[in-house]
Coordinates of C-alpha atoms in Angstrom, one line a residue:
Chain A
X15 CA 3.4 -22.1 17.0
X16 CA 4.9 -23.5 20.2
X17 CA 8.1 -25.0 18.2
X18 CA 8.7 -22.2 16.3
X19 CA 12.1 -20.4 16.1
X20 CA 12.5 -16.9 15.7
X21 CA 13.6 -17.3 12.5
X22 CA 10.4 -19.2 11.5
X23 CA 7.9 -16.6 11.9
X24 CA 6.6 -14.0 10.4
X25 CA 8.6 -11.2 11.0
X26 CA 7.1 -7.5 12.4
X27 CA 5.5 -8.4 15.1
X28 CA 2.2 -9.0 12.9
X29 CA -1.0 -11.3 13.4
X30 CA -3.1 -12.2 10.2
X31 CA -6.9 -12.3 11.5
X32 CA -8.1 -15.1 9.3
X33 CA -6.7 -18.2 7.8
X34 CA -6.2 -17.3 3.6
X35 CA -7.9 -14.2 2.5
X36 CA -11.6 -12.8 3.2
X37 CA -13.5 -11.2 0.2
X38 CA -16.6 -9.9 2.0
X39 CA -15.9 -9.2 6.3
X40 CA -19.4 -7.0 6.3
X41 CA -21.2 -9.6 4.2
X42 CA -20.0 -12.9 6.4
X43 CA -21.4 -13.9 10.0
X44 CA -18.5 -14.0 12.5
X45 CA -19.2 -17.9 12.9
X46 CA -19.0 -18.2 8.9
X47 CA -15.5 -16.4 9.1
X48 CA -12.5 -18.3 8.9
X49 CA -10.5 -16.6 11.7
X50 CA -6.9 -17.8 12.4
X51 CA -5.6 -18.9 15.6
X52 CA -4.5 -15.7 16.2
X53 CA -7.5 -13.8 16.2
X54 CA -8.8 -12.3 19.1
X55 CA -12.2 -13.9 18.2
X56 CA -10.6 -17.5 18.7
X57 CA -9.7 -17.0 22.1
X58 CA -12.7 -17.1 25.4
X59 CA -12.5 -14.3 27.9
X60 CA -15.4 -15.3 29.4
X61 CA -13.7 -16.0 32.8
X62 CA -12.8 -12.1 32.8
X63 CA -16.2 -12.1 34.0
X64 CA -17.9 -11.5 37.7
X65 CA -21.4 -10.7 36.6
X66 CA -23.1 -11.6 33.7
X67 CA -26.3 -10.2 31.3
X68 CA -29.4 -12.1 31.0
X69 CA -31.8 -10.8 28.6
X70 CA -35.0 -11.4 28.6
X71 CA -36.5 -11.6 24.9
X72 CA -40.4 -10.8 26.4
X73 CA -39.3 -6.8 27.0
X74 CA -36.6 -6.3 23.9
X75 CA -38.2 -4.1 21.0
X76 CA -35.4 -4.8 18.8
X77 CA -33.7 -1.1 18.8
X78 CA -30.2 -2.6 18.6
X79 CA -28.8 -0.2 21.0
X80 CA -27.0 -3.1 23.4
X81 CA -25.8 -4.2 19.4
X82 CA -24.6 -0.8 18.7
X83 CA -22.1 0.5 22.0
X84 CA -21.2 -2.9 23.1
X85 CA -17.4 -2.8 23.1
X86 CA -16.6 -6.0 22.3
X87 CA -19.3 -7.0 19.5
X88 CA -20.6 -9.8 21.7
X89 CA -24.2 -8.9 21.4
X90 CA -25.6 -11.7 18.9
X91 CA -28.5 -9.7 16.0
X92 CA -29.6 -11.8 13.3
X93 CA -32.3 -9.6 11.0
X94 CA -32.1 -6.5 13.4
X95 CA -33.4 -8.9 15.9
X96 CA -31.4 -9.2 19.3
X97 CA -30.9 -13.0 20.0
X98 CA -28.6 -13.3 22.9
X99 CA -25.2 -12.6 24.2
X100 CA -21.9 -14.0 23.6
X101 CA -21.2 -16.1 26.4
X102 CA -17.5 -16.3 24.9
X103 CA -16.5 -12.7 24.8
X104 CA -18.8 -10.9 26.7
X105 CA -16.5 -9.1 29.8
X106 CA -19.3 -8.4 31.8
X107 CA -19.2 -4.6 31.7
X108 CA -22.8 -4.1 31.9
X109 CA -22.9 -1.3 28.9
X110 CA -25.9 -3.1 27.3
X111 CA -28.0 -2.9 30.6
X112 CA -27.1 0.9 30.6
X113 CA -28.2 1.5 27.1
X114 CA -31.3 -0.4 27.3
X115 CA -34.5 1.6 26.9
X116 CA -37.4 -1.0 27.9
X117 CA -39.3 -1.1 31.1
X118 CA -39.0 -3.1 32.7
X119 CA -34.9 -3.5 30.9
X120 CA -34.8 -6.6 28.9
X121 CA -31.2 -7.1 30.1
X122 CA -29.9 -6.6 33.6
X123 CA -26.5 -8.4 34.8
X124 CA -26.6 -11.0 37.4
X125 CA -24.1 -12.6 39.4
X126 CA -22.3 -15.0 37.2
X127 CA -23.2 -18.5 38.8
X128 CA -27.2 -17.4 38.7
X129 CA -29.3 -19.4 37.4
X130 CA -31.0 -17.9 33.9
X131 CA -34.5 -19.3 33.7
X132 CA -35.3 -18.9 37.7
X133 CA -33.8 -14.6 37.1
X134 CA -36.3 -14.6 34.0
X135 CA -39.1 -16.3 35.6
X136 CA -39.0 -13.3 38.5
X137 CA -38.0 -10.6 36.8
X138 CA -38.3 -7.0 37.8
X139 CA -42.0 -5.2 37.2
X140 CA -42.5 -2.2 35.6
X141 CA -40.7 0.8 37.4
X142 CA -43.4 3.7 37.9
X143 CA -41.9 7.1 37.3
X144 CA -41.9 9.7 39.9
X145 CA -43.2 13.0 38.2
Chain B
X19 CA 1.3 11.2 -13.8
X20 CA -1.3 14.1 -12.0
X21 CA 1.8 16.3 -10.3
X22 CA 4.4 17.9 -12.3
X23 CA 8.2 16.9 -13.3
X24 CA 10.5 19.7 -12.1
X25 CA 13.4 20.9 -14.5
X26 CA 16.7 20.9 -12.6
X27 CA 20.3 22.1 -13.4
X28 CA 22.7 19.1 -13.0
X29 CA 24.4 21.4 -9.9
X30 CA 22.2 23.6 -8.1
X31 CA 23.1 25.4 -4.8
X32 CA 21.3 24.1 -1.9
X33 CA 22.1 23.1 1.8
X34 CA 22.0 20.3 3.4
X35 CA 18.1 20.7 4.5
X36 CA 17.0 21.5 1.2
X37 CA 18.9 18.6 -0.5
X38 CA 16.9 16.5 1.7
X39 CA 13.2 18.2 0.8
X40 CA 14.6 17.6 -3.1
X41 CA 15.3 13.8 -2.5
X42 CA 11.8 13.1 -0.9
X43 CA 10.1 14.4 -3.5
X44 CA 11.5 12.4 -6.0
X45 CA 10.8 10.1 -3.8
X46 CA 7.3 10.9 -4.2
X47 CA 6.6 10.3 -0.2
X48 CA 3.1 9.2 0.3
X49 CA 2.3 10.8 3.3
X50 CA 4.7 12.7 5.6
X51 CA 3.6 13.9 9.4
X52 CA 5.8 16.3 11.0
X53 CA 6.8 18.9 13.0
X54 CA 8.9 21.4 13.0
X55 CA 11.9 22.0 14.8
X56 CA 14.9 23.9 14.6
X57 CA 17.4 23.0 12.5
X58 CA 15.6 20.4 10.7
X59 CA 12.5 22.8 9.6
X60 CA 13.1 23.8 6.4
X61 CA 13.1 20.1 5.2
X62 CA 9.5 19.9 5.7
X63 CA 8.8 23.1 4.7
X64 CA 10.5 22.2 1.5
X65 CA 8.3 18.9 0.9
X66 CA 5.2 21.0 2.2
X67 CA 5.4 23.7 -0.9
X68 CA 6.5 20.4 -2.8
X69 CA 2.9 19.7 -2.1
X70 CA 1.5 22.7 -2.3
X71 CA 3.1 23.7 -5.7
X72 CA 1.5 19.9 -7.5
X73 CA 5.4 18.4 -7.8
X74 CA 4.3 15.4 -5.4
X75 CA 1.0 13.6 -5.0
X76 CA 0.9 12.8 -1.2
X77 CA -0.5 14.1 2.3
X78 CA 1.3 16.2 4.8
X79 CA 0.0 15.7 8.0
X80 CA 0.4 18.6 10.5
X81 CA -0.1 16.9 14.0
X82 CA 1.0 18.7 17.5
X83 CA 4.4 16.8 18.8
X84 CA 7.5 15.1 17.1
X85 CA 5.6 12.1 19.3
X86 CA 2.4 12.5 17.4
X87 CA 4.8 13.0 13.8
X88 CA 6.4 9.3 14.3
X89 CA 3.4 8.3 15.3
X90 CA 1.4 9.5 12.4
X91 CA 4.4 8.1 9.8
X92 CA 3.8 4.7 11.7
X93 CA 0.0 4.5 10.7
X94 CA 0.5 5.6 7.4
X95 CA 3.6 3.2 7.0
X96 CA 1.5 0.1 8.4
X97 CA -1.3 1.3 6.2
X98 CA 1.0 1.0 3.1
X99 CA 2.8 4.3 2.2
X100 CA 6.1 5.1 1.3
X101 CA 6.6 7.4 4.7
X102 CA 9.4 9.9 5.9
X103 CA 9.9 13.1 8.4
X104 CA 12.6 15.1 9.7
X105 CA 14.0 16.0 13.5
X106 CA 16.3 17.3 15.3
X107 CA 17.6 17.2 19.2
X108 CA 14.8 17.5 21.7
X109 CA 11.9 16.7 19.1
X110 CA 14.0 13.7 17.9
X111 CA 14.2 12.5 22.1
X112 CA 10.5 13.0 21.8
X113 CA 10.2 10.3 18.9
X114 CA 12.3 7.8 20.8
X115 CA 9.3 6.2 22.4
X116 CA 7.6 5.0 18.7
X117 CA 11.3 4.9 17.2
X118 CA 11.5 1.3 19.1
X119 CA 7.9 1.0 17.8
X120 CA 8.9 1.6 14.1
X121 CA 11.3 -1.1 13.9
X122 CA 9.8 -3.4 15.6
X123 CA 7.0 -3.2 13.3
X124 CA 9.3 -3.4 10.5
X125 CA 7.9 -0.1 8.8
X126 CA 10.7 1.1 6.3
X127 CA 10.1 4.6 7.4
X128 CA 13.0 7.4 6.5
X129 CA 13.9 9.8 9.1
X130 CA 16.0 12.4 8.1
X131 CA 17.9 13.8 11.5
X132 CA 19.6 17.1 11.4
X133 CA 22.1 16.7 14.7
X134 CA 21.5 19.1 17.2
X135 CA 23.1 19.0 20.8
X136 CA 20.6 17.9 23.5
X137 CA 19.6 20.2 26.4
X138 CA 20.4 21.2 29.4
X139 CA 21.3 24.2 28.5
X140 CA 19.5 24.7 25.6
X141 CA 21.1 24.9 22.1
X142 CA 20.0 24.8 19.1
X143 CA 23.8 23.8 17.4
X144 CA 25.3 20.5 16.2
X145 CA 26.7 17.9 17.6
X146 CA 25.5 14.0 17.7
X147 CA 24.1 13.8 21.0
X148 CA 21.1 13.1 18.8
X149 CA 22.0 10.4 16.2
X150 CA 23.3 8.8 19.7
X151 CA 20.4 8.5 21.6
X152 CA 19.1 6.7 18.9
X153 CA 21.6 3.9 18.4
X154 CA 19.8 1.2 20.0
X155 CA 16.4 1.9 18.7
X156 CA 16.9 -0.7 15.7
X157 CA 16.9 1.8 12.8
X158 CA 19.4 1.8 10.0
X159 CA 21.4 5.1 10.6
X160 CA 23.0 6.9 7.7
X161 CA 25.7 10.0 8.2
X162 CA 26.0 12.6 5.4
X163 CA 28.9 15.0 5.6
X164 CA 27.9 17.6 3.3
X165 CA 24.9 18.5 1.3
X166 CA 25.7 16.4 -1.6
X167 CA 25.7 12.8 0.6
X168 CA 22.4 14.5 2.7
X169 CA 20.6 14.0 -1.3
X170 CA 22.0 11.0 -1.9
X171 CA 21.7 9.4 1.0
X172 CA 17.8 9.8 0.7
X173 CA 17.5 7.3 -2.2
X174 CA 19.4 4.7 -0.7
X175 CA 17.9 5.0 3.0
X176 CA 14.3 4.6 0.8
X177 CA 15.8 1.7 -1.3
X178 CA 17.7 -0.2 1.6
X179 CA 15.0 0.3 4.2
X180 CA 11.6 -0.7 1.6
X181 CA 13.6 -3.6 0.4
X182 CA 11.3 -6.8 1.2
X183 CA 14.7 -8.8 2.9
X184 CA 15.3 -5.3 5.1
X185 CA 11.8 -3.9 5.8
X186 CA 13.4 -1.6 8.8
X187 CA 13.4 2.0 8.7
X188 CA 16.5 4.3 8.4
X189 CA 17.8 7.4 9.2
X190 CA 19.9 10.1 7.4
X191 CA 21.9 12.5 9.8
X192 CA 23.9 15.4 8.6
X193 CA 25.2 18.1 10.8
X194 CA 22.8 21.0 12.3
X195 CA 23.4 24.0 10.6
X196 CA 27.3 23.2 9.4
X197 CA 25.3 20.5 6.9
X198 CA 21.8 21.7 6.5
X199 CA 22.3 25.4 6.5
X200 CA 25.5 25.3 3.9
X201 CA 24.8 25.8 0.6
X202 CA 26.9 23.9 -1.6
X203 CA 26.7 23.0 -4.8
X204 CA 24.5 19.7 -5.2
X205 CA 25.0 17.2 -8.0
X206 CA 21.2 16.3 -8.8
X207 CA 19.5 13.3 -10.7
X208 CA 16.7 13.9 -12.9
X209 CA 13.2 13.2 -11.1
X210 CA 12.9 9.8 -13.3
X211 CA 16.6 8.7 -12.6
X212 CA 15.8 9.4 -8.8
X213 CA 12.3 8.1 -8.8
X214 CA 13.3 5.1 -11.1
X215 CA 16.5 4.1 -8.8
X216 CA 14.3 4.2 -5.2
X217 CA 11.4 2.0 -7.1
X218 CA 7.7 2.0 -6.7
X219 CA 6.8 1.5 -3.2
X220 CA 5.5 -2.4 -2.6
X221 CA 3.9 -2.4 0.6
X222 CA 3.9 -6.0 2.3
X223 CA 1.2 -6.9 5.5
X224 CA -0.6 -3.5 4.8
X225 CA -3.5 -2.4 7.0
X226 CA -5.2 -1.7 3.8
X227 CA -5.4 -4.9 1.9
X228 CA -9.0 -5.6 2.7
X229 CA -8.5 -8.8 1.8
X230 CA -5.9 -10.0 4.1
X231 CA -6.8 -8.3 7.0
X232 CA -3.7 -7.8 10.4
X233 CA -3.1 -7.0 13.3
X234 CA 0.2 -4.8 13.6
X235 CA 1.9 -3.6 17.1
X236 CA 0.9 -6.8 19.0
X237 CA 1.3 -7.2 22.4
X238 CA 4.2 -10.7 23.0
X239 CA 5.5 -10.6 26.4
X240 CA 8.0 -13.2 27.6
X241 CA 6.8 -16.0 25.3
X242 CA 7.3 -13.9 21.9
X243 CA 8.9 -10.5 22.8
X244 CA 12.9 -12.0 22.7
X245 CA 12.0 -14.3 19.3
X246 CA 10.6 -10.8 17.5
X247 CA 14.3 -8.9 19.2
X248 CA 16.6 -11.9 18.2
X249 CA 14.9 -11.8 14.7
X250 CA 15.6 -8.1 14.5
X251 CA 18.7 -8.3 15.8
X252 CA 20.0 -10.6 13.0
X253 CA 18.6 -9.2 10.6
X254 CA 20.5 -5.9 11.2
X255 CA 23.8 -7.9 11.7
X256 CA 23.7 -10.1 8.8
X257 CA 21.2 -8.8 6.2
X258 CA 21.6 -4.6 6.0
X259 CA 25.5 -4.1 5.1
X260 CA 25.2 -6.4 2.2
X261 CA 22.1 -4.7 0.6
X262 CA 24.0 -1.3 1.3
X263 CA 26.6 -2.1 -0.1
X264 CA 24.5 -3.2 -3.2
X265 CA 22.3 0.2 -3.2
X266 CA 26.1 2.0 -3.0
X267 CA 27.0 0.1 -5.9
X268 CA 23.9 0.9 -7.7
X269 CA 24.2 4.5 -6.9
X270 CA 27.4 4.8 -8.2
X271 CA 26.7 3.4 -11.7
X272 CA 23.7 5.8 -11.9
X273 CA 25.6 9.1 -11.0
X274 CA 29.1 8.4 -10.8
X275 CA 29.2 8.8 -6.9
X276 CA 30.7 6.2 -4.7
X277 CA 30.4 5.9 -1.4
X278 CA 31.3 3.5 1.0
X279 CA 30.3 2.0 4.4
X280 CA 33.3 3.0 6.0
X281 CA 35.0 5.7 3.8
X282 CA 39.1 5.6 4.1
X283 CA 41.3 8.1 3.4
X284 CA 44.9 8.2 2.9
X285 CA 44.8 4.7 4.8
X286 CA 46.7 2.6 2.8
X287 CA 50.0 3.1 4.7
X288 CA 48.5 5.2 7.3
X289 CA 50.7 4.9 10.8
X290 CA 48.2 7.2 12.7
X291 CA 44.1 7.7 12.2
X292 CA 41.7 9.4 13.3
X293 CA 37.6 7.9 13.2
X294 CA 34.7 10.4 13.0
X295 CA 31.9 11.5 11.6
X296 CA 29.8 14.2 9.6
X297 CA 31.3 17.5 8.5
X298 CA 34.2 16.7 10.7
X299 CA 35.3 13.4 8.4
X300 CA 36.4 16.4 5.5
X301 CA 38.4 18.9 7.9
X302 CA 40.3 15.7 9.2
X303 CA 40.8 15.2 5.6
X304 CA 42.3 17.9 5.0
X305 CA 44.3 17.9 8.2
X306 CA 45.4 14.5 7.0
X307 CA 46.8 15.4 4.0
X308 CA 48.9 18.8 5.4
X309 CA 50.2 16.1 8.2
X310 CA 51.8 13.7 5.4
X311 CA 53.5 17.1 4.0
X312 CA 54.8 17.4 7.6
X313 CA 56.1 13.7 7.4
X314 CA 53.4 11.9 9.6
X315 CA 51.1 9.2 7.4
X316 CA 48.3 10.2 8.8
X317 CA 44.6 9.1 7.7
X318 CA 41.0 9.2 8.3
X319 CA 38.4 7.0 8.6
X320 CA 34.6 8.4 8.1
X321 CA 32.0 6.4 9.4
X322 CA 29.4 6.0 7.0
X323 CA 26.8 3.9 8.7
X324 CA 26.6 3.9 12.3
X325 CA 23.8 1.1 12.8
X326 CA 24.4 -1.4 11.7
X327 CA 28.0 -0.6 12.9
X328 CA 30.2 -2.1 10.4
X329 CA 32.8 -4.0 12.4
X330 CA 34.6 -6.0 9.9
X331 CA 34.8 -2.8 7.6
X332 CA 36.5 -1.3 10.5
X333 CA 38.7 -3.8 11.5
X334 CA 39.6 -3.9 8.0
X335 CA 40.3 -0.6 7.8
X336 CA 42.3 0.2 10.8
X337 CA 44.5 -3.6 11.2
X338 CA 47.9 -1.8 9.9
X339 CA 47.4 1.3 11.8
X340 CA 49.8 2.2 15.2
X341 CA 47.5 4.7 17.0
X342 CA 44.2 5.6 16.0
X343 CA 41.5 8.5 17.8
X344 CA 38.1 8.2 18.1
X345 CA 36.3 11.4 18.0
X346 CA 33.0 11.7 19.3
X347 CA 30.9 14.4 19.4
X348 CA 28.4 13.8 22.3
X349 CA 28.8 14.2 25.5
X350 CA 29.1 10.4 26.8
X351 CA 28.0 10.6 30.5
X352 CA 29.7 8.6 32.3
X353 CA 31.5 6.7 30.1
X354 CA 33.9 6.8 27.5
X355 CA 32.0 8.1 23.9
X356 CA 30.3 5.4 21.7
X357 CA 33.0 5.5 18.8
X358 CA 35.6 4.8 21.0
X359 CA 33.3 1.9 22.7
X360 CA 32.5 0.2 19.1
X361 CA 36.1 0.6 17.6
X362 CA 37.4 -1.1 20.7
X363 CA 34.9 -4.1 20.6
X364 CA 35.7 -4.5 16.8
X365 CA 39.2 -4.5 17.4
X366 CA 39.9 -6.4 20.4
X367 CA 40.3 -10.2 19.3
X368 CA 42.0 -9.0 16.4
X369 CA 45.7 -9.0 16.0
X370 CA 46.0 -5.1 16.0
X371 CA 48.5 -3.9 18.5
X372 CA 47.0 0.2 17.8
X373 CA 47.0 2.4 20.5
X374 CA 43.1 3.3 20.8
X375 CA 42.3 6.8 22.4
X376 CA 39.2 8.8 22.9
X377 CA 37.9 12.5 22.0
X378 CA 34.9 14.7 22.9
X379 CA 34.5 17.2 20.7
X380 CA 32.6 20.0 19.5
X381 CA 29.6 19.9 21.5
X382 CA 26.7 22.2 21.1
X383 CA 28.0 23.5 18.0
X384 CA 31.7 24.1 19.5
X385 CA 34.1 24.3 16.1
X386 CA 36.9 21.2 15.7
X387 CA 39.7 23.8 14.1
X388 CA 42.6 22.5 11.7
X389 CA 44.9 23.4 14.8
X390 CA 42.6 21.1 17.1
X391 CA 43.4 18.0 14.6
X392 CA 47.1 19.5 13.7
X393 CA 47.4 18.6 17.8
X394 CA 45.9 15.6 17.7
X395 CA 47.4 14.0 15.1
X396 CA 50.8 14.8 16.6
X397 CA 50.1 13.4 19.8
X398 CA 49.4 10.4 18.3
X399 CA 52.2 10.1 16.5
X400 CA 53.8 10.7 19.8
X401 CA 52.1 7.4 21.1
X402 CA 53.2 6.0 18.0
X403 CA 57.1 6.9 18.9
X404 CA 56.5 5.8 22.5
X405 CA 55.2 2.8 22.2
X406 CA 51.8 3.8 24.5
X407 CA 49.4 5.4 25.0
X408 CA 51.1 8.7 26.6
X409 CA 48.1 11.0 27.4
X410 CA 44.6 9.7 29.4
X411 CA 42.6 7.7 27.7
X412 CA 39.9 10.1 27.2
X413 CA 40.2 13.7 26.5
X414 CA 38.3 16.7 25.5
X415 CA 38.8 19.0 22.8
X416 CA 38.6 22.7 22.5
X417 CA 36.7 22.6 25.8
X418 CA 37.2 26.5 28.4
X419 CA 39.6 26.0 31.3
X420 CA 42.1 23.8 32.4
X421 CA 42.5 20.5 30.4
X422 CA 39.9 18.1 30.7
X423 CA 41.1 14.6 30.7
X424 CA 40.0 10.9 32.2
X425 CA 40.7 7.6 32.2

């Protein structure tokens, strides 16, 4: 890309998303899809990021919420089970924390050079509710 | 086919507006988002009881700003529909913003402009501060000078503009109210001779080909932005006239009506000319020919398309010519008027020893009379028998008080 002219490219100010065509997007995990060079999904933005989510797989019950409103589809659900977040396009907005209805919250953000397995290890107790 | 043919006379009266609502159907536009504004309206209206009355299968979009129309033809041009939508003067200043947007995008989108001065003060009359304003925005601009070139215009804007070498939308301009509010009589096609000539619609990169999935109105910035202009840029210069030219040629063997990209008159042995365009071009005519009864060999030169400006055509047409007068009709600001800025670029490394002047006329809706052109063409032939240019460079015409002159 770097060498091209600008009467080598494609013209209209256009990306294609994936290398050659894609029959079934719903059907295919992102890491099964052959996205081009171009696609958003192909590029890190992980140093957008000042705090980061841990989550802690002892509180999740699986309701998908962080799944459903994160923005940029960087919580990882195999089976409608939550497995982890992606490091690579995760911005660090803290929406899945928010949306998270566990107590204690099975994800809470943390600064970004802390350490995962000593947050997990002391994690917050149950929060009592004040009536 | 689910909508119905409709039976039409080969001449039928219509104006300028209603010529245009005609063409898009037989287009059979896809989608068309609009809205309405003086003197444009009733072109909408038109395609909207089109719709309405099953002679076209489409969608017409009712959305709250001129901004919001463009807008709304962009999506459902990316998405893969044959796309158009009508403006005038302060809703067509509105657009400007997604105009750039449009062609940058390479969206063969069809705008049909009715010309309409540009406030302040407020008028709703013709004149082409309009089509002006929209010169740089990359679109392929069209001008119709009556009715009958308003309808046929629309089939080759659609067939220059979808073509897969082109892919950049156009525009069709014809005068507010003297063009789209004249009812003349209108040569038509039949809807398959109109339909058949403009082509199925053959989207390329649409949204909607699930299979191959993109991304359209990307963000470049310095790395990419100037690659995607210069690409643009050459393409209008090199690629557009040529495919005109072939859609003119095409046109004319399917109704018998030729046009041309820069349409001479009288300018074979012309000594004095005058350049202008819309429903101007035909009184200059006119003018023209009672000035050669007079003894002057006068002609006229109407511009046809404006962007891509057709410089060679020009300098072809004008290299024997002693004084020419560009006449623009908008008020330039500052400067002198955009006619008279392009004829002067395309003739200056030529040979040409003309005498170039320039003329405001007719703003907000102000009439250019025979008498007005009688004048002019004998002043030029005055700077023909001096040798110079005798009067200012730029003048205005027809305008209240003393004589208004610069330059």
């Amino acid at each position: 890309m770097a060498n091209t002219g600008w009467n080598e490219f494609e013209i209209g100010a256009m990306l294609r998303s994936f290398d050659g065509g894609i029959d079934d997007i719903a059907g295919t995990l992102q890491e099964d899809r052959n996205y081009s060079q171009n696609n958003s999904f192909s590029a890190s933005v992980a140093d957008w990021r000042i705090e980061k989510p841990v989550f802690n797989k002892d509180y999740c019950i699986d309701c998908q919420f962080c799944w459903i409103y994160c923005p940029d589809i960087s919580i990882i659900s195999r089976d409608k089970k939550m497995v982890g977040v992606d490091m690579d396009h995760c911005k660090g907005c803290g929406i899945c924390v928010e949306v998270c209805p566990t107590n204690p919250k099975s994800l809470l953000m943390f600064p970004e050079h802390a350490d995962e397995e000593t947050e997990i290890a002391r994690w917050p107790e149950k929060e009592t509710k004040e009536k | 086919m689910a909508f119905d043919k409709m039976e039409l006379r080969d001449i039928e009266v219509w104006d300028g507006n209603f010529a245009a609502a005609q063409a898009m159907r037989q287009c059979q536009i896809d989608v068309v988002a609009a809205y309405p504004i003086t003197p444009s309206t009733p072109i909408v209206e038109g395609y909207a009881k089109f719709l309405a009355d099953n002679y076209v299968e489409g969608e017409f979009v009712m959305v709250e700003s001129e901004h919001a129309a463009m807008s709304g033809c962009i999506g459902a041009a990316a998405a893969g529909g044959r796309v158009a939508t009508a403006t005038s003067s302060q809703g067509f200043a509105l657009m400007v913003e997604t105009l750039y947007q449009a062609s940058g995008m390479r969206l063969p989108i069809v705008l049909n402009v009715v010309n309409r001065a540009l406030a302040a003060p407020l008028n709703v009359n013709g004149d082409h501060s309009d089509m002006y304003l929209g010169r740089d925005s990359g679109w392929i601009q069209f001008d119709a000078y009556c009715p009958q070139d308003a309808y046929d215009l629309n089939f080759i804007a659609f067939k220059v503009a979808e073509d897969h070498d082109v892919r950049l939308p156009a525009m069709v301009h014809q005068d507010g109210f003297m063009t789209s509010h004249t009812a003349q009589g209108v040569k038509t096609l039949t809807d398959d001779q109109g339909y058949n000539f403009v082509g199925d619609f053959k989207p390329m990169n649409d949204m909607l080909d699930f299979e191959h999935p993109v991304t359209h109105g990307v963000q470049t910035e310095e790395d990419w932005h100037f690659e995607h202009k210069a690409r643009q840029h050459n393409d209008l210069m090199t690629k557009v006239l040529p495919k005109i030219q072939t859609a003119f040629d095409e046109f004319e063997k399917l109704s018998g009506r030729k046009y041309n990209i820069v349409e001479e008159y009288d300018m074979a042995d012309a000594d004095v000319a005058v350049v202008c365009m819309g429903t101007s071009v035909e009184t200059a005519r006119e003018v023209a020919t009672e000035m050669r009864a007079k003894g002057i060999k006068a002609g006229v030169v109407g511009i046809r398309v404006i962007r891509p400006f057709p410089f060679e055509q020009i300098k072809a047409a004008l290299k024997d010519v002693k004084a020419i007068a560009a006449l623009d009709r908008s008020s330039p600001n500052g400067a002198p008027g955009m006619l008279f800025n392009e004829i002067a670029g395309a003739l200056f490394n030529t040979d040409t020893k003309a005498l170039l002047s320039g003329y405001v006329y007719g703003l907000g809706g102000r009439d250019l009379t025979k008498a007005h052109l009688t004048d002019l063409f004998t002043e030029l032939q005055a700077n023909v028998d001096a040798g110079k240019v005798t009067t200012p460079l730029q003048q205005f015409i027809g305008v209240r008080g003393p004589k208004l002159s610069f330059l």
